[in-house]
C-alpha positions as a Markdown table, in Angstrom:
| # | Residue | x | y | z |
|---|---|---|---|---|
| 1 | Unk | 12.4 | 19.1 | -4.3 |
| 2 | Unk | 10.0 | 16.2 | -3.7 |
| 3 | Unk | 7.5 | 18.6 | -2.0 |
| 4 | Unk | 7.7 | 21.0 | -4.9 |
| 5 | Unk | 7.1 | 18.1 | -7.3 |
| 6 | Unk | 3.9 | 17.2 | -5.5 |
| 7 | Unk | 2.8 | 20.9 | -5.4 |
| 8 | Unk | 3.5 | 21.1 | -9.1 |
| 9 | Unk | 1.4 | 18.1 | -9.9 |
| 10 | Unk | -1.5 | 19.4 | -7.7 |
| 11 | Unk | -1.3 | 22.9 | -9.3 |
| 12 | Unk | -1.3 | 21.4 | -12.8 |
| 13 | Unk | -4.4 | 19.3 | -12.1 |
| 14 | Unk | -6.3 | 22.3 | -10.7 |
| 15 | Unk | -5.3 | 24.3 | -13.8 |
| 16 | Unk | -6.6 | 21.4 | -15.9 |
| 17 | Unk | -9.9 | 21.5 | -14.0 |
| 18 | Unk | -10.3 | 25.2 | -14.7 |
| 19 | Unk | -9.6 | 24.7 | -18.4 |
| 20 | Unk | -12.2 | 22.0 | -18.6 |
| 21 | Unk | -14.7 | 24.2 | -16.7 |
| 22 | Unk | -15.2 | 21.7 | -13.9 |
| 23 | Unk | -16.9 | 23.0 | -10.9 |
| 24 | Unk | -15.1 | 23.4 | -7.6 |
| 25 | Unk | -16.5 | 20.1 | -6.2 |
| 26 | Unk | -15.3 | 18.1 | -9.2 |
| 27 | Unk | -11.9 | 19.8 | -9.0 |
| 28 | Unk | -11.6 | 19.0 | -5.3 |
| 29 | Unk | -12.4 | 15.4 | -6.0 |
| 30 | Unk | -9.6 | 15.2 | -8.5 |
| 31 | Unk | -7.3 | 17.0 | -6.2 |
| 32 | Unk | -8.1 | 14.6 | -3.3 |
| 33 | Unk | -7.4 | 11.6 | -5.6 |
| 34 | Unk | -4.1 | 13.1 | -6.5 |
| 35 | Unk | -3.2 | 14.0 | -2.9 |
| 36 | Unk | -4.1 | 10.5 | -1.8 |
| 37 | Unk | -1.2 | 9.4 | -3.9 |
| 38 | Unk | 1.1 | 11.9 | -2.1 |
| 39 | Unk | 3.1 | 9.2 | -0.4 |
| 40 | Unk | 3.9 | 7.6 | -3.8 |
| 41 | Unk | 4.7 | 11.0 | -5.3 |
| 42 | Unk | 6.9 | 12.1 | -2.5 |
| 43 | Unk | 8.8 | 8.8 | -2.7 |
| 44 | Unk | 9.1 | 8.9 | -6.5 |
| 45 | Unk | 9.4 | 12.6 | -7.5 |
| 46 | Unk | 12.6 | 13.5 | -9.4 |
| 47 | Unk | 15.6 | 14.7 | -7.5 |
| 48 | Unk | 18.5 | 16.4 | -9.0 |
| 49 | Unk | 20.6 | 13.9 | -11.0 |
| 50 | Unk | 24.1 | 13.3 | -9.8 |
| 51 | Unk | 27.0 | 13.7 | -12.1 |
| 52 | Unk | 27.5 | 9.9 | -12.3 |
| 53 | Unk | 23.7 | 9.4 | -13.1 |
| 54 | Unk | 23.9 | 12.0 | -15.9 |
| 55 | Unk | 27.0 | 10.3 | -17.3 |
| 56 | Unk | 25.4 | 6.9 | -17.2 |
| 57 | Unk | 22.2 | 8.1 | -19.0 |
| 58 | Unk | 24.2 | 9.8 | -21.7 |
| 59 | Unk | 26.3 | 6.7 | -22.2 |
| 60 | Unk | 23.3 | 4.5 | -22.4 |
| 61 | Unk | 21.6 | 6.8 | -24.8 |
| 62 | Unk | 24.7 | 6.8 | -27.0 |
| 63 | Unk | 24.7 | 3.0 | -26.9 |
| 64 | Unk | 21.0 | 2.5 | -27.6 |
| 65 | Unk | 20.3 | 5.3 | -30.1 |
| 66 | Unk | 21.9 | 3.7 | -33.2 |
| 67 | Unk | 19.8 | 0.5 | -32.8 |
| 68 | Unk | 16.7 | 2.5 | -32.0 |
| 69 | Unk | 17.1 | 4.5 | -35.2 |
| 70 | Unk | 17.9 | 1.3 | -37.1 |
| 71 | Unk | 14.8 | -0.6 | -36.1 |
| 72 | Unk | 12.2 | 2.2 | -36.1 |
| 73 | Unk | 11.7 | 2.0 | -39.9 |
| 74 | Unk | 11.4 | -1.8 | -39.8 |
| 75 | Unk | 8.7 | -1.5 | -37.1 |
| 76 | Unk | 6.9 | 1.1 | -39.2 |
| 77 | Unk | 7.2 | -1.0 | -42.4 |
| 78 | Unk | 5.6 | -4.0 | -40.6 |
| 79 | Unk | 2.2 | -2.3 | -40.9 |
| 80 | Unk | 0.2 | -3.7 | -43.9 |
| 81 | Unk | -0.7 | -0.3 | -45.1 |
| 82 | Unk | 2.9 | 1.0 | -45.0 |
| 83 | Unk | 3.8 | 2.3 | -48.5 |
| 84 | Unk | 7.5 | 1.6 | -48.1 |
| 85 | Unk | 9.9 | -1.2 | -47.2 |
| 86 | Unk | 13.2 | -0.7 | -45.4 |
| 87 | Unk | 16.3 | -0.4 | -47.5 |
| 88 | Unk | 19.4 | -1.9 | -46.0 |
| 89 | Unk | 22.7 | -3.0 | -47.6 |
| 90 | Unk | 22.7 | -6.6 | -48.7 |
| 91 | Unk | 19.3 | -7.2 | -47.2 |
| 92 | Unk | 16.1 | -8.3 | -49.0 |
| 93 | Unk | 12.8 | -7.7 | -47.3 |
| 94 | Unk | 9.5 | -9.4 | -47.8 |
| 95 | Unk | 6.1 | -8.6 | -46.2 |
| 96 | Unk | 3.7 | -11.4 | -45.2 |
| 97 | Unk | 0.2 | -10.0 | -45.0 |
| 98 | Unk | -3.1 | -11.2 | -43.6 |
| 99 | Unk | -1.6 | -14.1 | -41.7 |
| 100 | Unk | -4.4 | -15.8 | -39.7 |
| 101 | Unk | -4.0 | -15.8 | -35.9 |
| 102 | Unk | -5.4 | -19.0 | -34.5 |
| 103 | Unk | -6.3 | -19.3 | -30.8 |
| 104 | Unk | -7.3 | -15.6 | -30.6 |
| 105 | Unk | -10.3 | -13.6 | -31.6 |
| 106 | Unk | -11.9 | -15.3 | -34.7 |
| 107 | Unk | -10.9 | -13.6 | -37.9 |
| 108 | Unk | -7.8 | -11.9 | -36.5 |
| 109 | Unk | -4.9 | -11.6 | -38.8 |
| 110 | Unk | -1.4 | -10.1 | -38.5 |
| 111 | Unk | 1.3 | -8.9 | -40.8 |
| 112 | Unk | 5.1 | -9.0 | -40.5 |
| 113 | Unk | 8.2 | -8.1 | -42.5 |
| 114 | Unk | 11.3 | -10.3 | -42.7 |
| 115 | Unk | 14.7 | -9.1 | -43.9 |
| 116 | Unk | 17.5 | -11.4 | -44.8 |
| 117 | Unk | 21.2 | -10.3 | -45.0 |
| 118 | Unk | 23.2 | -13.2 | -46.5 |
| 119 | Unk | 26.5 | -11.3 | -46.0 |
| 120 | Unk | 26.1 | -10.7 | -42.3 |
| 121 | Unk | 24.1 | -13.9 | -41.8 |
| 122 | Unk | 21.3 | -12.0 | -40.1 |
| 123 | Unk | 17.5 | -11.8 | -40.2 |
| 124 | Unk | 15.3 | -8.9 | -39.2 |
| 125 | Unk | 11.7 | -9.3 | -38.2 |
| 126 | Unk | 9.1 | -6.6 | -37.6 |
| 127 | Unk | 5.5 | -7.3 | -36.5 |
| 128 | Unk | 2.5 | -5.1 | -37.1 |
| 129 | Unk | 0.8 | -3.3 | -34.3 |
| 130 | Unk | -3.0 | -2.9 | -33.8 |
| 131 | Unk | -4.8 | -2.1 | -37.0 |
| 132 | Unk | -8.4 | -3.1 | -36.7 |
| 133 | Unk | -11.2 | -4.0 | -34.2 |
| 134 | Unk | -10.3 | -7.7 | -34.1 |
| 135 | Unk | -6.7 | -6.8 | -33.1 |
| 136 | Unk | -8.0 | -4.4 | -30.5 |
| 137 | Unk | -10.0 | -7.3 | -29.0 |
| 138 | Unk | -6.8 | -9.4 | -29.1 |
| 139 | Unk | -5.2 | -6.6 | -27.0 |
| 140 | Unk | -8.0 | -6.9 | -24.5 |
| 141 | Unk | -7.5 | -10.7 | -24.0 |
| 142 | Unk | -5.3 | -9.9 | -21.1 |
| 143 | Unk | -5.9 | -12.6 | -18.4 |
| 144 | Unk | -2.5 | -14.2 | -18.0 |
| 145 | Unk | -2.2 | -17.9 | -19.0 |
| 146 | Unk | 0.6 | -20.4 | -18.9 |
| 147 | Unk | 2.3 | -20.7 | -22.3 |
| 148 | Unk | 3.1 | -24.4 | -23.0 |
| 149 | Unk | 6.1 | -23.6 | -25.1 |
| 150 | Unk | 7.7 | -20.9 | -23.0 |
| 151 | Unk | 6.5 | -22.4 | -19.6 |
| 152 | Unk | 5.7 | -18.9 | -18.3 |
| 153 | Unk | 2.5 | -16.9 | -17.8 |
| 154 | Unk | 1.9 | -14.6 | -20.7 |
| 155 | Unk | -0.7 | -12.3 | -22.3 |
| 156 | Unk | -2.7 | -14.8 | -24.4 |
| 157 | Unk | -3.7 | -12.3 | -27.1 |
| 158 | Unk | -0.1 | -11.2 | -27.8 |
| 159 | Unk | 1.1 | -14.8 | -27.5 |
| 160 | Unk | -1.4 | -15.9 | -30.2 |
| 161 | Unk | 0.1 | -13.3 | -32.6 |
| 162 | Unk | 3.7 | -14.4 | -31.8 |
| 163 | Unk | 2.8 | -18.1 | -32.3 |
| 164 | Unk | 1.2 | -17.3 | -35.7 |
| 165 | Unk | 4.4 | -15.6 | -36.9 |
| 166 | Unk | 6.6 | -18.3 | -35.5 |
| 167 | Unk | 4.6 | -21.1 | -37.1 |
| 168 | Unk | 4.6 | -19.3 | -40.5 |
| 169 | Unk | 8.4 | -18.8 | -40.4 |
| 170 | Unk | 8.8 | -22.5 | -39.7 |
| 171 | Unk | 6.3 | -23.7 | -42.2 |
| 172 | Unk | 7.9 | -21.6 | -45.0 |
| 173 | Unk | 11.5 | -22.3 | -43.7 |
| 174 | Unk | 12.2 | -18.6 | -43.9 |
| 175 | Unk | 14.8 | -18.5 | -41.1 |
| 176 | Unk | 18.2 | -19.8 | -42.1 |
| 177 | Unk | 20.3 | -22.0 | -39.8 |
| 178 | Unk | 23.1 | -20.2 | -38.1 |
| 179 | Unk | 21.7 | -16.7 | -38.8 |
| 180 | Unk | 21.2 | -14.3 | -35.9 |
| 181 | Unk | 17.9 | -12.5 | -35.5 |
| 182 | Unk | 16.9 | -8.9 | -34.6 |
| 183 | Unk | 13.3 | -8.2 | -33.8 |
| 184 | Unk | 11.1 | -5.1 | -33.5 |
| 185 | Unk | 7.5 | -4.0 | -33.5 |
| 186 | Unk | 5.2 | -1.2 | -32.3 |
| 187 | Unk | 2.4 | -1.6 | -29.8 |
| 188 | Unk | 0.9 | -5.1 | -30.1 |
| 189 | Unk | 3.7 | -5.8 | -32.6 |
| 190 | Unk | 6.3 | -5.0 | -30.0 |
| 191 | Unk | 4.7 | -7.3 | -27.5 |
| 192 | Unk | 4.5 | -10.1 | -30.1 |
| 193 | Unk | 8.1 | -9.5 | -31.1 |
| 194 | Unk | 9.2 | -10.0 | -27.5 |
| 195 | Unk | 7.3 | -13.2 | -27.2 |
| 196 | Unk | 8.6 | -14.4 | -30.6 |
| 197 | Unk | 12.1 | -13.6 | -29.4 |
| 198 | Unk | 11.5 | -15.8 | -26.4 |
| 199 | Unk | 10.2 | -18.6 | -28.6 |
| 200 | Unk | 13.2 | -18.4 | -30.9 |
| 201 | Unk | 15.6 | -18.5 | -28.0 |
| 202 | Unk | 13.7 | -21.4 | -26.4 |
| 203 | Unk | 14.2 | -23.3 | -29.7 |
| 204 | Unk | 18.0 | -22.7 | -29.7 |
| 205 | Unk | 18.1 | -19.6 | -32.0 |
| 206 | Unk | 20.2 | -16.5 | -31.4 |
| 207 | Unk | 18.4 | -13.3 | -30.8 |
| 208 | Unk | 20.9 | -10.5 | -31.3 |
| 209 | Unk | 18.7 | -7.5 | -30.5 |
| 210 | Unk | 15.2 | -6.6 | -29.6 |
| 211 | Unk | 13.9 | -3.0 | -29.9 |
| 212 | Unk | 10.2 | -2.2 | -29.3 |
| 213 | Unk | 8.1 | 1.0 | -29.5 |
| 214 | Unk | 5.1 | 1.7 | -27.3 |
| 215 | Unk | 5.1 | -2.0 | -26.2 |
| 216 | Unk | 2.6 | -3.1 | -23.6 |
| 217 | Unk | 3.6 | -5.6 | -20.9 |
| 218 | Unk | 3.5 | -9.3 | -21.8 |
| 219 | Unk | 4.4 | -11.4 | -18.8 |
| 220 | Unk | 5.0 | -11.4 | -15.0 |
| 221 | Unk | 8.1 | -11.1 | -12.8 |
| 222 | Unk | 8.8 | -14.9 | -13.1 |
| 223 | Unk | 8.6 | -14.6 | -16.9 |
| 224 | Unk | 11.0 | -11.7 | -17.0 |
| 225 | Unk | 13.4 | -13.6 | -14.8 |
| 226 | Unk | 13.2 | -16.7 | -16.9 |
| 227 | Unk | 14.4 | -14.7 | -20.0 |
| 228 | Unk | 16.7 | -12.3 | -18.1 |
| 229 | Unk | 19.6 | -12.7 | -20.7 |
| 230 | Unk | 17.2 | -11.8 | -23.5 |
| 231 | Unk | 16.0 | -8.8 | -21.5 |
| 232 | Unk | 19.5 | -7.5 | -21.3 |
| 233 | Unk | 19.5 | -7.3 | -25.2 |
| 234 | Unk | 16.1 | -5.5 | -25.2 |
| 235 | Unk | 15.4 | -1.8 | -25.4 |
| 236 | Unk | 11.9 | -0.6 | -25.0 |
| 237 | Unk | 11.2 | 2.9 | -26.3 |
| 238 | Unk | 8.3 | 4.6 | -24.6 |
| 239 | Unk | 6.8 | 8.1 | -25.0 |
| 240 | Unk | 6.0 | 10.0 | -21.9 |
| 241 | Unk | 2.6 | 10.8 | -23.5 |
| 242 | Unk | 1.9 | 7.2 | -24.3 |
| 243 | Unk | -0.3 | 5.2 | -21.9 |
| 244 | Unk | 0.1 | 1.8 | -23.7 |
| 245 | Unk | 3.6 | 0.9 | -22.3 |
| 246 | Unk | 2.1 | 1.1 | -18.8 |
| 247 | Unk | -0.7 | -1.5 | -19.4 |
| 248 | Unk | -1.9 | -4.1 | -18.6 |
| 249 | Unk | -1.4 | -3.6 | -14.9 |
| 250 | Unk | -2.3 | -6.4 | -12.6 |
| 251 | Unk | -0.2 | -9.5 | -12.9 |
| 252 | Unk | 2.3 | -8.0 | -15.4 |
| 253 | Unk | 5.7 | -6.4 | -15.3 |
| 254 | Unk | 8.2 | -5.1 | -17.8 |
| 255 | Unk | 11.8 | -6.2 | -18.3 |
| 256 | Unk | 14.8 | -4.9 | -20.2 |
| 257 | Unk | 16.1 | -1.4 | -20.7 |
| 258 | Unk | 13.8 | 1.6 | -21.3 |
| 259 | Unk | 14.4 | 4.8 | -23.2 |
| 260 | Unk | 11.7 | 7.3 | -22.2 |
| 261 | Unk | 11.2 | 10.0 | -24.8 |
| 262 | Unk | 10.5 | 13.4 | -23.3 |
| 263 | Unk | 10.2 | 16.8 | -25.0 |
| 264 | Unk | 13.4 | 17.5 | -26.8 |
| 265 | Unk | 16.2 | 17.8 | -25.6 |
| 266 | Unk | 15.1 | 15.7 | -22.5 |
| 267 | Unk | 15.2 | 11.9 | -22.2 |
| 268 | Unk | 15.4 | 9.2 | -19.5 |
| 269 | Unk | 17.4 | 6.0 | -19.7 |
| 270 | Unk | 16.5 | 3.4 | -17.1 |
| 271 | Unk | 16.7 | -0.3 | -16.2 |
| 272 | Unk | 13.4 | -0.5 | -14.5 |
| 273 | Unk | 9.6 | -0.9 | -15.0 |
| 274 | Unk | 8.6 | 2.8 | -15.1 |
| 275 | Unk | 4.9 | 1.8 | -14.7 |
| 276 | Unk | 5.6 | 1.4 | -11.0 |
| 277 | Unk | 5.7 | 5.2 | -10.9 |
| 278 | Unk | 2.3 | 7.1 | -10.7 |
| 279 | Unk | 2.2 | 7.8 | -14.4 |
| 280 | Unk | -1.6 | 7.6 | -14.6 |
| 281 | Unk | -1.8 | 10.9 | -12.7 |
| 282 | Unk | 0.6 | 12.5 | -15.1 |
| 283 | Unk | -1.1 | 11.2 | -18.2 |
| 284 | Unk | -4.4 | 12.8 | -17.2 |
| 285 | Unk | -2.8 | 16.2 | -17.5 |
| 286 | Unk | -1.3 | 15.8 | -21.0 |
| 287 | Unk | -2.6 | 18.2 | -23.7 |
| 288 | Unk | -3.4 | 15.4 | -26.2 |
| 289 | Unk | -5.6 | 13.7 | -23.5 |
| 290 | Unk | -7.3 | 16.9 | -22.7 |
| 291 | Unk | -8.0 | 17.5 | -26.3 |
| 292 | Unk | -9.6 | 14.1 | -26.7 |
| 293 | Unk | -6.9 | 12.4 | -28.7 |
| 294 | Unk | -5.6 | 10.1 | -26.0 |
| 295 | Unk | -3.6 | 7.9 | -28.3 |
| 296 | Unk | -1.8 | 10.4 | -30.4 |
| 297 | Unk | 1.3 | 9.8 | -28.3 |
| 298 | Unk | 1.0 | 6.1 | -29.0 |
| 299 | Unk | 1.2 | 6.4 | -32.8 |
| 300 | Unk | 4.3 | 5.2 | -34.5 |
| 301 | Unk | 4.4 | 8.4 | -36.5 |
| 302 | Unk | 4.7 | 10.3 | -33.1 |
| 303 | Unk | 7.6 | 8.0 | -32.1 |
| 304 | Unk | 9.4 | 8.7 | -35.4 |
| 305 | Unk | 8.9 | 12.4 | -35.0 |
| 306 | Unk | 10.3 | 12.3 | -31.4 |
| 307 | Unk | 13.3 | 10.2 | -32.4 |
| 308 | Unk | 14.2 | 12.8 | -35.1 |
| 309 | Unk | 14.6 | 15.4 | -32.4 |
| 310 | Unk | 17.8 | 15.8 | -30.4 |
| 311 | Unk | 17.9 | 14.2 | -26.9 |
| 312 | Unk | 20.9 | 15.6 | -25.0 |
| 313 | Unk | 19.6 | 16.3 | -21.5 |
| 314 | Unk | 19.1 | 13.4 | -19.0 |
| 315 | Unk | 16.0 | 13.6 | -16.8 |
| 316 | Unk | 14.2 | 11.5 | -14.3 |
| 317 | Unk | 10.5 | 11.9 | -15.0 |
| 318 | Unk | 8.0 | 10.9 | -12.3 |
| 319 | Unk | 5.3 | 13.5 | -12.2 |
| 320 | Unk | 3.4 | 16.1 | -14.2 |
| 321 | Unk | 5.9 | 18.5 | -15.7 |
| 322 | Unk | 4.8 | 20.4 | -18.7 |
| 323 | Unk | 8.4 | 21.5 | -19.4 |
| 324 | Unk | 9.6 | 17.9 | -20.2 |
| 325 | Unk | 6.3 | 16.2 | -21.4 |
| 326 | Unk | 3.9 | 18.7 | -22.9 |
| 327 | Unk | 2.2 | 16.1 | -25.2 |
| 328 | Unk | 3.5 | 17.9 | -28.3 |
């Protein structure tokens, strides 16, 4: 099975070379790069799931799916250009736009939505993902630094966004005492939501749930361990055709549970950092990358569309497999 997985990946790459009209020398260079990762692929290629593994994944999906469906519209509404706000029983939402982000790239702003349910005594927070060039530069500010509040090493660009939202919430006294908080966000917004959740917990608040979409990594192994209890209440939703959840690389790691969205009806539920697998090889073969739209799989609209499809078949995805991740 593992050998066939490696052969499948190699064959797919050669097919891609032919489609792109690469010459034989270029194709062989790509094939050699792939084969040099053979040890990793042989160690990580999918084997047949056992009955207990299938059952576990189905149970996890059943447990996570309601929250994922609940928070996706909030993450989408956090974008300043979103035409709609979430509608939830007993909950009033506000959108704070063009909030200055100090300590980051000059002129950077962010936007967030805040929902308040006075019946359930609960807040919901969604933070905007990357929208403009300044925010893109914030994403690129990726050399880990010690965060004085969290006392862990974090991505400074994402931390600046989280700090801006945290300080705005405090200055306007928008969070009510004794209320639990659920957080979400897409892309940069998901990363900032995680760091904001850490800040809230550090200050004695209660984070009930954290669900992110296409979230890049924000801290290192020590940082994940320091907030292990929060990570157990975290679900990261990642698309198999989305490269962003697997960066930045050096010095960073993911925590929490991950729901990997494959082509319907396939999915993977895991409690690991999937970026340890050789996803870079697989991502090169995806149709959307070949067609020059490398970030289509990262768009929140793509996540919404994937979530609307049925996911009933557990799968362990570790290599190029056009059946379960075609980039559609």
